[in-house]
Amino acid sequence: MRIVFMGTPDFATETLKALIESTHEIVGVVTQPDKPKGRSGKLQETPVKEVALQYGLTVYQPERVRDPEFMQILRELAPDVIVVVAFGQILSKEILTLPKYGCINVHASLLPKLRGAAPIQWSVIDGDPESGVTIMQMDEGIDTGDMLLVKKYTLDAKETGGSLFDRLAAFGGPMVLEVLEQAQAGTLHPVPQKHEEHTYAKMLSKETGRIDFKQSAVQIERLIRGLNPWPSAFAYLGDKTLKLWDADVVTSEQAAGEGIPQAEPGTIVSVTKENFLIQTGDGYLSVNELQLSGKKRMETSAFLRGYALQEGIRLSEKPM
């Protein structure tokens, strides 16, 4: 098949590589425009662009794929199918219907659950027992098209947003190749989504990681894992940002059995050489790994060797 690939972030690169190594012909790669990064403002290429250029593929970076000038380019490329993975722009009906086999999308959730921008992280934050990848025939809605292939993955008890990202990114390529094979053979069996059961994975921001210690320890521990490595869960120790990278849940019953006192949510109630406990709205967090602003990410035991953390100190949602 003649394929146009549309994608932007790291998650899309594994699928692109699988298509490159297949018997299909990639006639063009479309990705978002380069953006300035850091204080220098130097333009940063997208991960998809970097991979495409390594393999000598032609890259297009339109501000808007629906602009007439780019639409003419797409028509001239004459793709049999457009494969879309986390591209970042909404495709018009004209684009969706241009190829013989339409546009197929790799989405990192078990649709109709977690449509939207950040399904991987929200799957961990929500405490889902399983996630997966859905290959979908795109329509004009947001992740509403018929499902062509689904693969499930059972989350590990300590799954992070980063580890789930890596797992699901590896699913995309083989699944797309299977769908393309079925399309050529005429054996696809599209399954409509149960739209009434859909949920939405809203975009992440740094603010998403602000910890509310009035929530339960279970909820906060999932937030910590879901936002690892980005944007990270955080609170404030005095006027300094304290990122929490790993923690365990300690129930109120367990703590009571060890003589741990109760306190206001956010209060550090116990400090040992290895870790410390934070009171939450229900239960406690035992912090294993953290990062104080201006310092490196480190295990709590290393942090405590250089920082005299006192019981009774209260972590807060805002700098004190």
Short mmCIF file of N, CA and C in Angstrom, two decimals, residues 146-302:
data_model
loop_
_atom_site.label_atom_id
_atom_site.label_comp_id
_atom_site.label_asym_id
_atom_site.label_seq_id
_atom_site.Cartn_x
_atom_site.Cartn_y
_atom_site.Cartn_z
N ASP A 146 -15.36 3.49 14.20
CA ASP A 146 -15.50 2.05 14.42
C ASP A 146 -14.16 1.41 14.77
N MET A 147 -14.19 0.42 15.64
CA MET A 147 -12.99 -0.28 16.09
C MET A 147 -12.66 -1.41 15.13
N LEU A 148 -11.38 -1.48 14.74
CA LEU A 148 -10.93 -2.49 13.79
C LEU A 148 -10.14 -3.61 14.46
N LEU A 149 -9.43 -3.27 15.54
CA LEU A 149 -8.63 -4.27 16.26
C LEU A 149 -8.35 -3.74 17.66
N VAL A 150 -8.42 -4.62 18.65
CA VAL A 150 -8.18 -4.24 20.05
C VAL A 150 -7.21 -5.23 20.67
N LYS A 151 -6.25 -4.70 21.42
CA LYS A 151 -5.34 -5.55 22.18
C LYS A 151 -5.29 -5.03 23.61
N LYS A 152 -5.49 -5.93 24.59
CA LYS A 152 -5.55 -5.53 25.98
C LYS A 152 -4.23 -5.78 26.71
N TYR A 153 -4.02 -5.01 27.78
CA TYR A 153 -2.82 -5.17 28.61
C TYR A 153 -3.22 -4.99 30.07
N THR A 154 -2.84 -5.93 30.92
CA THR A 154 -3.13 -5.85 32.35
C THR A 154 -2.06 -5.02 33.05
N LEU A 155 -2.48 -3.98 33.74
CA LEU A 155 -1.53 -3.08 34.39
C LEU A 155 -0.87 -3.76 35.59
N ASP A 156 0.43 -3.49 35.75
CA ASP A 156 1.17 -3.95 36.91
C ASP A 156 0.77 -3.11 38.12
N ALA A 157 0.93 -3.66 39.31
CA ALA A 157 0.55 -2.95 40.53
C ALA A 157 1.31 -1.64 40.70
N LYS A 158 2.52 -1.57 40.15
CA LYS A 158 3.32 -0.34 40.25
C LYS A 158 3.51 0.31 38.87
N GLU A 159 2.55 0.09 37.98
CA GLU A 159 2.62 0.68 36.64
C GLU A 159 2.69 2.21 36.73
N THR A 160 3.56 2.81 35.94
CA THR A 160 3.64 4.26 35.85
C THR A 160 3.15 4.71 34.48
N GLY A 161 2.92 6.01 34.36
CA GLY A 161 2.59 6.53 33.05
C GLY A 161 3.67 6.21 32.04
N GLY A 162 4.92 6.28 32.46
CA GLY A 162 6.03 6.00 31.56
C GLY A 162 6.12 4.55 31.14
N SER A 163 5.94 3.63 32.08
CA SER A 163 6.04 2.21 31.73
C SER A 163 4.87 1.77 30.86
N LEU A 164 3.67 2.29 31.12
CA LEU A 164 2.51 1.95 30.29
C LEU A 164 2.67 2.53 28.90
N PHE A 165 3.21 3.73 28.81
CA PHE A 165 3.51 4.36 27.53
C PHE A 165 4.38 3.44 26.67
N ASP A 166 5.46 2.93 27.26
CA ASP A 166 6.38 2.06 26.52
C ASP A 166 5.70 0.77 26.07
N ARG A 167 4.90 0.19 26.95
CA ARG A 167 4.19 -1.05 26.62
C ARG A 167 3.26 -0.84 25.43
N LEU A 168 2.43 0.19 25.51
CA LEU A 168 1.40 0.38 24.49
C LEU A 168 1.99 0.90 23.18
N ALA A 169 3.07 1.66 23.25
CA ALA A 169 3.72 2.15 22.02
C ALA A 169 4.18 0.98 21.17
N ALA A 170 4.62 -0.10 21.83
CA ALA A 170 5.11 -1.27 21.10
C ALA A 170 3.97 -2.06 20.45
N PHE A 171 2.73 -1.86 20.90
CA PHE A 171 1.59 -2.57 20.33
C PHE A 171 1.22 -2.05 18.94
N GLY A 172 1.38 -0.74 18.74
CA GLY A 172 0.82 -0.06 17.58
C GLY A 172 1.25 -0.62 16.24
N GLY A 173 2.56 -0.79 16.04
CA GLY A 173 3.07 -1.22 14.75
C GLY A 173 2.51 -2.56 14.28
N PRO A 174 2.69 -3.63 15.06
CA PRO A 174 2.15 -4.93 14.65
C PRO A 174 0.64 -4.91 14.43
N MET A 175 -0.07 -4.15 15.24
CA MET A 175 -1.52 -4.09 15.09
C MET A 175 -1.92 -3.40 13.78
N VAL A 176 -1.24 -2.31 13.45
CA VAL A 176 -1.53 -1.61 12.20
C VAL A 176 -1.25 -2.51 11.01
N LEU A 177 -0.14 -3.23 11.04
CA LEU A 177 0.19 -4.13 9.94
C LEU A 177 -0.87 -5.22 9.78
N GLU A 178 -1.39 -5.71 10.90
CA GLU A 178 -2.45 -6.72 10.84
C GLU A 178 -3.72 -6.14 10.21
N VAL A 179 -4.06 -4.91 10.59
CA VAL A 179 -5.26 -4.27 10.04
C VAL A 179 -5.10 -4.02 8.54
N LEU A 180 -3.91 -3.58 8.12
CA LEU A 180 -3.69 -3.32 6.69
C LEU A 180 -3.79 -4.62 5.89
N GLU A 181 -3.29 -5.71 6.46
CA GLU A 181 -3.39 -7.00 5.79
C GLU A 181 -4.87 -7.41 5.64
N GLN A 182 -5.65 -7.20 6.68
CA GLN A 182 -7.07 -7.51 6.62
C GLN A 182 -7.79 -6.62 5.61
N ALA A 183 -7.40 -5.35 5.57
CA ALA A 183 -8.03 -4.43 4.63
C ALA A 183 -7.80 -4.87 3.19
N GLN A 184 -6.55 -5.25 2.89
CA GLN A 184 -6.24 -5.72 1.54
C GLN A 184 -6.98 -7.01 1.20
N ALA A 185 -7.18 -7.85 2.20
CA ALA A 185 -7.85 -9.14 1.97
C ALA A 185 -9.36 -9.01 2.01
N GLY A 186 -9.85 -7.83 2.39
CA GLY A 186 -11.29 -7.63 2.48
C GLY A 186 -11.94 -8.33 3.64
N THR A 187 -11.18 -8.55 4.72
CA THR A 187 -11.69 -9.31 5.86
C THR A 187 -11.86 -8.46 7.12
N LEU A 188 -11.82 -7.14 7.00
CA LEU A 188 -12.03 -6.29 8.16
C LEU A 188 -13.47 -6.41 8.68
N HIS A 189 -13.61 -6.35 9.99
CA HIS A 189 -14.94 -6.40 10.60
C HIS A 189 -15.08 -5.23 11.59
N PRO A 190 -15.38 -4.03 11.09
CA PRO A 190 -15.51 -2.87 11.98
C PRO A 190 -16.60 -3.07 13.02
N VAL A 191 -16.30 -2.67 14.25
CA VAL A 191 -17.25 -2.78 15.36
C VAL A 191 -17.58 -1.38 15.88
N PRO A 192 -18.82 -0.96 15.81
CA PRO A 192 -19.18 0.37 16.33
C PRO A 192 -18.92 0.46 17.83
N GLN A 193 -18.51 1.62 18.27
CA GLN A 193 -18.31 1.83 19.70
C GLN A 193 -19.66 1.98 20.40
N LYS A 194 -19.66 1.64 21.69
CA LYS A 194 -20.82 1.91 22.53
C LYS A 194 -20.68 3.33 23.08
N HIS A 195 -21.16 4.29 22.31
CA HIS A 195 -20.89 5.70 22.61
C HIS A 195 -21.41 6.11 23.98
N GLU A 196 -22.48 5.47 24.45
CA GLU A 196 -23.05 5.83 25.75
C GLU A 196 -22.11 5.46 26.90
N GLU A 197 -21.09 4.64 26.63
CA GLU A 197 -20.16 4.22 27.68
C GLU A 197 -18.84 4.98 27.65
N HIS A 198 -18.75 6.00 26.83
CA HIS A 198 -17.46 6.67 26.65
C HIS A 198 -17.06 7.49 27.88
N THR A 199 -15.76 7.58 28.10
CA THR A 199 -15.19 8.51 29.08
C THR A 199 -14.14 9.34 28.36
N TYR A 200 -13.67 10.39 29.03
CA TYR A 200 -12.77 11.34 28.36
C TYR A 200 -11.49 11.54 29.17
N ALA A 201 -10.36 11.48 28.48
CA ALA A 201 -9.06 11.70 29.12
C ALA A 201 -8.59 13.11 28.80
N LYS A 202 -8.83 14.02 29.72
CA LYS A 202 -8.50 15.42 29.46
C LYS A 202 -6.98 15.63 29.39
N MET A 203 -6.60 16.72 28.77
CA MET A 203 -5.18 17.04 28.61
C MET A 203 -4.52 17.24 29.97
N LEU A 204 -3.24 16.88 30.03
CA LEU A 204 -2.47 17.07 31.24
C LEU A 204 -1.78 18.44 31.23
N SER A 205 -1.59 18.98 32.41
CA SER A 205 -0.77 20.18 32.58
C SER A 205 0.01 20.00 33.88
N LYS A 206 0.93 20.89 34.15
CA LYS A 206 1.68 20.80 35.41
C LYS A 206 0.73 20.88 36.60
N GLU A 207 -0.35 21.63 36.44
CA GLU A 207 -1.31 21.80 37.52
C GLU A 207 -1.99 20.48 37.89
N THR A 208 -2.08 19.56 36.93
CA THR A 208 -2.68 18.26 37.20
C THR A 208 -1.97 17.55 38.35
N GLY A 209 -0.68 17.81 38.50
CA GLY A 209 0.12 17.10 39.50
C GLY A 209 0.08 17.69 40.89
N ARG A 210 -0.66 18.78 41.10
CA ARG A 210 -0.71 19.38 42.43
C ARG A 210 -1.47 18.44 43.38
N ILE A 211 -0.81 17.98 44.44
CA ILE A 211 -1.39 16.97 45.32
C ILE A 211 -2.34 17.61 46.34
N ASP A 212 -3.53 17.06 46.43
CA ASP A 212 -4.50 17.42 47.45
C ASP A 212 -4.47 16.32 48.50
N PHE A 213 -3.85 16.59 49.64
CA PHE A 213 -3.67 15.55 50.65
C PHE A 213 -4.97 15.18 51.36
N LYS A 214 -6.05 15.88 51.07
CA LYS A 214 -7.35 15.48 51.61
C LYS A 214 -7.90 14.27 50.86
N GLN A 215 -7.36 13.99 49.69
CA GLN A 215 -7.72 12.76 48.99
C GLN A 215 -7.13 11.56 49.71
N SER A 216 -7.56 10.37 49.32
CA SER A 216 -7.05 9.16 49.97
C SER A 216 -5.63 8.85 49.51
N ALA A 217 -4.94 8.06 50.33
CA ALA A 217 -3.59 7.64 49.96
C ALA A 217 -3.61 6.84 48.66
N VAL A 218 -4.65 6.03 48.45
CA VAL A 218 -4.75 5.24 47.23
C VAL A 218 -4.83 6.16 46.01
N GLN A 219 -5.66 7.21 46.08
CA GLN A 219 -5.81 8.13 44.96
C GLN A 219 -4.49 8.87 44.67
N ILE A 220 -3.85 9.33 45.72
CA ILE A 220 -2.61 10.10 45.54
C ILE A 220 -1.49 9.22 45.00
N GLU A 221 -1.42 7.98 45.50
CA GLU A 221 -0.37 7.07 45.01
C GLU A 221 -0.56 6.80 43.52
N ARG A 222 -1.80 6.66 43.06
CA ARG A 222 -2.05 6.46 41.64
C ARG A 222 -1.69 7.71 40.85
N LEU A 223 -1.98 8.89 41.39
CA LEU A 223 -1.60 10.14 40.73
C LEU A 223 -0.09 10.21 40.55
N ILE A 224 0.65 9.85 41.59
CA ILE A 224 2.11 9.87 41.53
C ILE A 224 2.62 8.98 40.40
N ARG A 225 2.07 7.76 40.32
CA ARG A 225 2.51 6.83 39.27
C ARG A 225 2.06 7.28 37.89
N GLY A 226 0.84 7.77 37.79
CA GLY A 226 0.33 8.17 36.49
C GLY A 226 1.07 9.34 35.88
N LEU A 227 1.57 10.24 36.72
CA LEU A 227 2.26 11.44 36.23
C LEU A 227 3.78 11.29 36.25
N ASN A 228 4.26 10.07 36.39
CA ASN A 228 5.68 9.76 36.32
C ASN A 228 5.98 9.20 34.93
N PRO A 229 6.75 9.86 34.07
CA PRO A 229 7.71 10.91 34.38
C PRO A 229 7.24 12.35 34.14
N TRP A 230 6.07 12.55 33.52
CA TRP A 230 5.61 13.92 33.26
C TRP A 230 4.12 13.99 33.45
N PRO A 231 3.61 15.06 34.03
CA PRO A 231 4.33 16.26 34.50
C PRO A 231 4.82 16.16 35.94
N SER A 232 4.56 15.07 36.62
CA SER A 232 4.98 14.76 37.99
C SER A 232 3.97 15.29 39.01
N ALA A 233 3.85 14.56 40.11
CA ALA A 233 2.99 14.97 41.23
C ALA A 233 3.85 15.73 42.24
N PHE A 234 3.29 16.80 42.80
CA PHE A 234 4.12 17.65 43.66
C PHE A 234 3.30 18.29 44.77
N ALA A 235 4.04 18.69 45.81
CA ALA A 235 3.49 19.49 46.90
C ALA A 235 4.59 20.49 47.27
N TYR A 236 4.41 21.18 48.37
CA TYR A 236 5.42 22.15 48.79
C TYR A 236 5.90 21.83 50.20
N LEU A 237 7.22 21.83 50.36
CA LEU A 237 7.86 21.71 51.65
C LEU A 237 8.39 23.10 51.98
N GLY A 238 7.64 23.84 52.78
CA GLY A 238 7.95 25.25 52.96
C GLY A 238 7.71 26.01 51.66
N ASP A 239 8.76 26.64 51.16
CA ASP A 239 8.62 27.38 49.90
C ASP A 239 9.23 26.63 48.72
N LYS A 240 9.62 25.38 48.95
CA LYS A 240 10.26 24.60 47.89
C LYS A 240 9.32 23.52 47.35
N THR A 241 9.39 23.33 46.03
CA THR A 241 8.59 22.29 45.40
C THR A 241 9.17 20.92 45.74
N LEU A 242 8.31 20.01 46.16
CA LEU A 242 8.73 18.64 46.45
C LEU A 242 7.96 17.71 45.53
N LYS A 243 8.68 17.10 44.58
CA LYS A 243 8.06 16.13 43.68
C LYS A 243 8.13 14.75 44.33
N LEU A 244 7.03 14.04 44.27
CA LEU A 244 6.99 12.67 44.77
C LEU A 244 6.97 11.72 43.58
N TRP A 245 7.95 10.84 43.50
CA TRP A 245 8.11 9.95 42.35
C TRP A 245 7.64 8.52 42.64
N ASP A 246 7.68 8.12 43.90
CA ASP A 246 7.24 6.76 44.23
C ASP A 246 6.83 6.72 45.69
N ALA A 247 5.72 6.04 45.95
CA ALA A 247 5.24 5.93 47.32
C ALA A 247 4.42 4.65 47.46
N ASP A 248 4.26 4.19 48.68
CA ASP A 248 3.42 3.05 48.99
C ASP A 248 2.27 3.50 49.88
N VAL A 249 1.17 2.80 49.79
CA VAL A 249 0.01 3.10 50.63
C VAL A 249 0.12 2.33 51.94
N VAL A 250 -0.09 3.04 53.05
CA VAL A 250 -0.17 2.42 54.37
C VAL A 250 -1.57 2.71 54.90
N THR A 251 -2.32 1.68 55.21
CA THR A 251 -3.69 1.88 55.67
C THR A 251 -3.71 2.42 57.10
N SER A 252 -4.84 2.98 57.48
CA SER A 252 -5.00 3.49 58.84
C SER A 252 -4.85 2.37 59.85
N GLU A 253 -5.36 1.18 59.51
CA GLU A 253 -5.26 0.03 60.41
C GLU A 253 -3.81 -0.39 60.59
N GLN A 254 -3.04 -0.42 59.50
CA GLN A 254 -1.63 -0.77 59.60
C GLN A 254 -0.88 0.24 60.46
N ALA A 255 -1.16 1.52 60.23
CA ALA A 255 -0.47 2.57 60.98
C ALA A 255 -0.83 2.51 62.46
N ALA A 256 -2.10 2.27 62.76
CA ALA A 256 -2.52 2.20 64.16
C ALA A 256 -1.82 1.04 64.88
N GLY A 257 -1.63 -0.07 64.16
CA GLY A 257 -0.95 -1.21 64.74
C GLY A 257 0.50 -0.93 65.07
N GLU A 258 1.08 0.07 64.38
CA GLU A 258 2.48 0.44 64.65
C GLU A 258 2.58 1.69 65.51
N GLY A 259 1.44 2.14 66.02
CA GLY A 259 1.46 3.30 66.91
C GLY A 259 1.65 4.62 66.21
N ILE A 260 1.34 4.68 64.94
CA ILE A 260 1.49 5.93 64.18
C ILE A 260 0.31 6.84 64.49
N PRO A 261 0.55 8.08 64.87
CA PRO A 261 -0.56 8.98 65.21
C PRO A 261 -1.31 9.48 63.98
N GLN A 262 -2.50 9.98 64.20
CA GLN A 262 -3.26 10.64 63.15
C GLN A 262 -3.06 12.14 63.24
N ALA A 263 -3.18 12.81 62.09
CA ALA A 263 -2.96 14.25 62.05
C ALA A 263 -3.74 14.84 60.88
N GLU A 264 -3.57 16.13 60.66
CA GLU A 264 -4.22 16.79 59.54
C GLU A 264 -3.59 16.29 58.23
N PRO A 265 -4.39 16.15 57.18
CA PRO A 265 -3.84 15.71 55.89
C PRO A 265 -2.66 16.59 55.46
N GLY A 266 -1.62 15.92 54.98
CA GLY A 266 -0.40 16.62 54.56
C GLY A 266 0.68 16.64 55.62
N THR A 267 0.35 16.21 56.83
CA THR A 267 1.31 16.25 57.93
C THR A 267 2.24 15.03 57.89
N ILE A 268 3.52 15.27 58.10
CA ILE A 268 4.49 14.18 58.21
C ILE A 268 4.41 13.63 59.62
N VAL A 269 3.98 12.39 59.75
CA VAL A 269 3.70 11.82 61.08
C VAL A 269 4.78 10.86 61.56
N SER A 270 5.66 10.44 60.67
CA SER A 270 6.71 9.50 61.07
C SER A 270 7.90 9.65 60.14
N VAL A 271 9.10 9.70 60.71
CA VAL A 271 10.34 9.78 59.92
C VAL A 271 11.31 8.71 60.41
N THR A 272 11.79 7.87 59.49
CA THR A 272 12.81 6.87 59.82
C THR A 272 14.04 7.15 58.95
N LYS A 273 15.02 6.28 59.02
CA LYS A 273 16.20 6.46 58.17
C LYS A 273 15.89 6.17 56.70
N GLU A 274 14.83 5.38 56.46
CA GLU A 274 14.54 4.93 55.10
C GLU A 274 13.46 5.75 54.39
N ASN A 275 12.46 6.20 55.14
CA ASN A 275 11.36 6.91 54.50
C ASN A 275 10.59 7.74 55.52
N PHE A 276 9.49 8.34 55.07
CA PHE A 276 8.63 9.07 55.99
C PHE A 276 7.18 8.88 55.56
N LEU A 277 6.27 9.05 56.52
CA LEU A 277 4.86 8.87 56.28
C LEU A 277 4.14 10.20 56.26
N ILE A 278 3.22 10.36 55.30
CA ILE A 278 2.39 11.55 55.20
C ILE A 278 0.94 11.16 55.44
N GLN A 279 0.28 11.88 56.33
CA GLN A 279 -1.14 11.65 56.55
C GLN A 279 -1.94 12.14 55.34
N THR A 280 -2.92 11.38 54.92
CA THR A 280 -3.83 11.80 53.84
C THR A 280 -5.26 11.79 54.38
N GLY A 281 -6.21 12.04 53.49
CA GLY A 281 -7.61 12.00 53.91
C GLY A 281 -8.07 10.63 54.32
N ASP A 282 -7.39 9.61 53.84
CA ASP A 282 -7.69 8.22 54.21
C ASP A 282 -6.43 7.40 54.05
N GLY A 283 -5.77 7.10 55.14
CA GLY A 283 -4.53 6.34 55.09
C GLY A 283 -3.30 7.25 55.01
N TYR A 284 -2.16 6.62 54.74
CA TYR A 284 -0.89 7.33 54.74
C TYR A 284 -0.09 6.98 53.49
N LEU A 285 0.80 7.89 53.13
CA LEU A 285 1.74 7.63 52.04
C LEU A 285 3.12 7.42 52.63
N SER A 286 3.76 6.32 52.28
CA SER A 286 5.16 6.07 52.64
C SER A 286 6.00 6.42 51.43
N VAL A 287 6.77 7.49 51.51
CA VAL A 287 7.47 8.03 50.36
C VAL A 287 8.80 7.31 50.15
N ASN A 288 8.98 6.78 48.93
CA ASN A 288 10.19 6.02 48.60
C ASN A 288 11.19 6.80 47.76
N GLU A 289 10.68 7.70 46.93
CA GLU A 289 11.54 8.44 46.01
C GLU A 289 10.97 9.83 45.80
N LEU A 290 11.84 10.83 45.78
CA LEU A 290 11.37 12.22 45.71
C LEU A 290 12.41 13.11 45.07
N GLN A 291 12.07 14.39 44.97
CA GLN A 291 12.99 15.38 44.40
C GLN A 291 12.60 16.76 44.91
N LEU A 292 13.50 17.37 45.66
CA LEU A 292 13.30 18.73 46.15
C LEU A 292 13.83 19.70 45.11
N SER A 293 13.15 20.80 44.91
CA SER A 293 13.56 21.75 43.87
C SER A 293 15.03 22.13 44.03
N GLY A 294 15.74 22.11 42.91
CA GLY A 294 17.16 22.40 42.91
C GLY A 294 18.03 21.19 43.17
N LYS A 295 17.42 20.03 43.47
CA LYS A 295 18.15 18.81 43.76
C LYS A 295 17.83 17.74 42.72
N LYS A 296 18.63 16.66 42.73
CA LYS A 296 18.38 15.54 41.85
C LYS A 296 17.28 14.65 42.42
N ARG A 297 16.68 13.89 41.54
CA ARG A 297 15.73 12.86 41.95
C ARG A 297 16.50 11.80 42.73
N MET A 298 15.98 11.37 43.89
CA MET A 298 16.73 10.43 44.72
C MET A 298 15.80 9.60 45.59
N GLU A 299 16.34 8.48 46.09
CA GLU A 299 15.60 7.68 47.05
C GLU A 299 15.46 8.47 48.35
N THR A 300 14.38 8.22 49.07
CA THR A 300 14.10 8.97 50.29
C THR A 300 15.21 8.79 51.32
N SER A 301 15.79 7.59 51.40
CA SER A 301 16.85 7.35 52.37
C SER A 301 18.04 8.29 52.13
N ALA A 302 18.39 8.51 50.85
CA ALA A 302 19.48 9.44 50.53
C ALA A 302 19.10 10.87 50.87
#
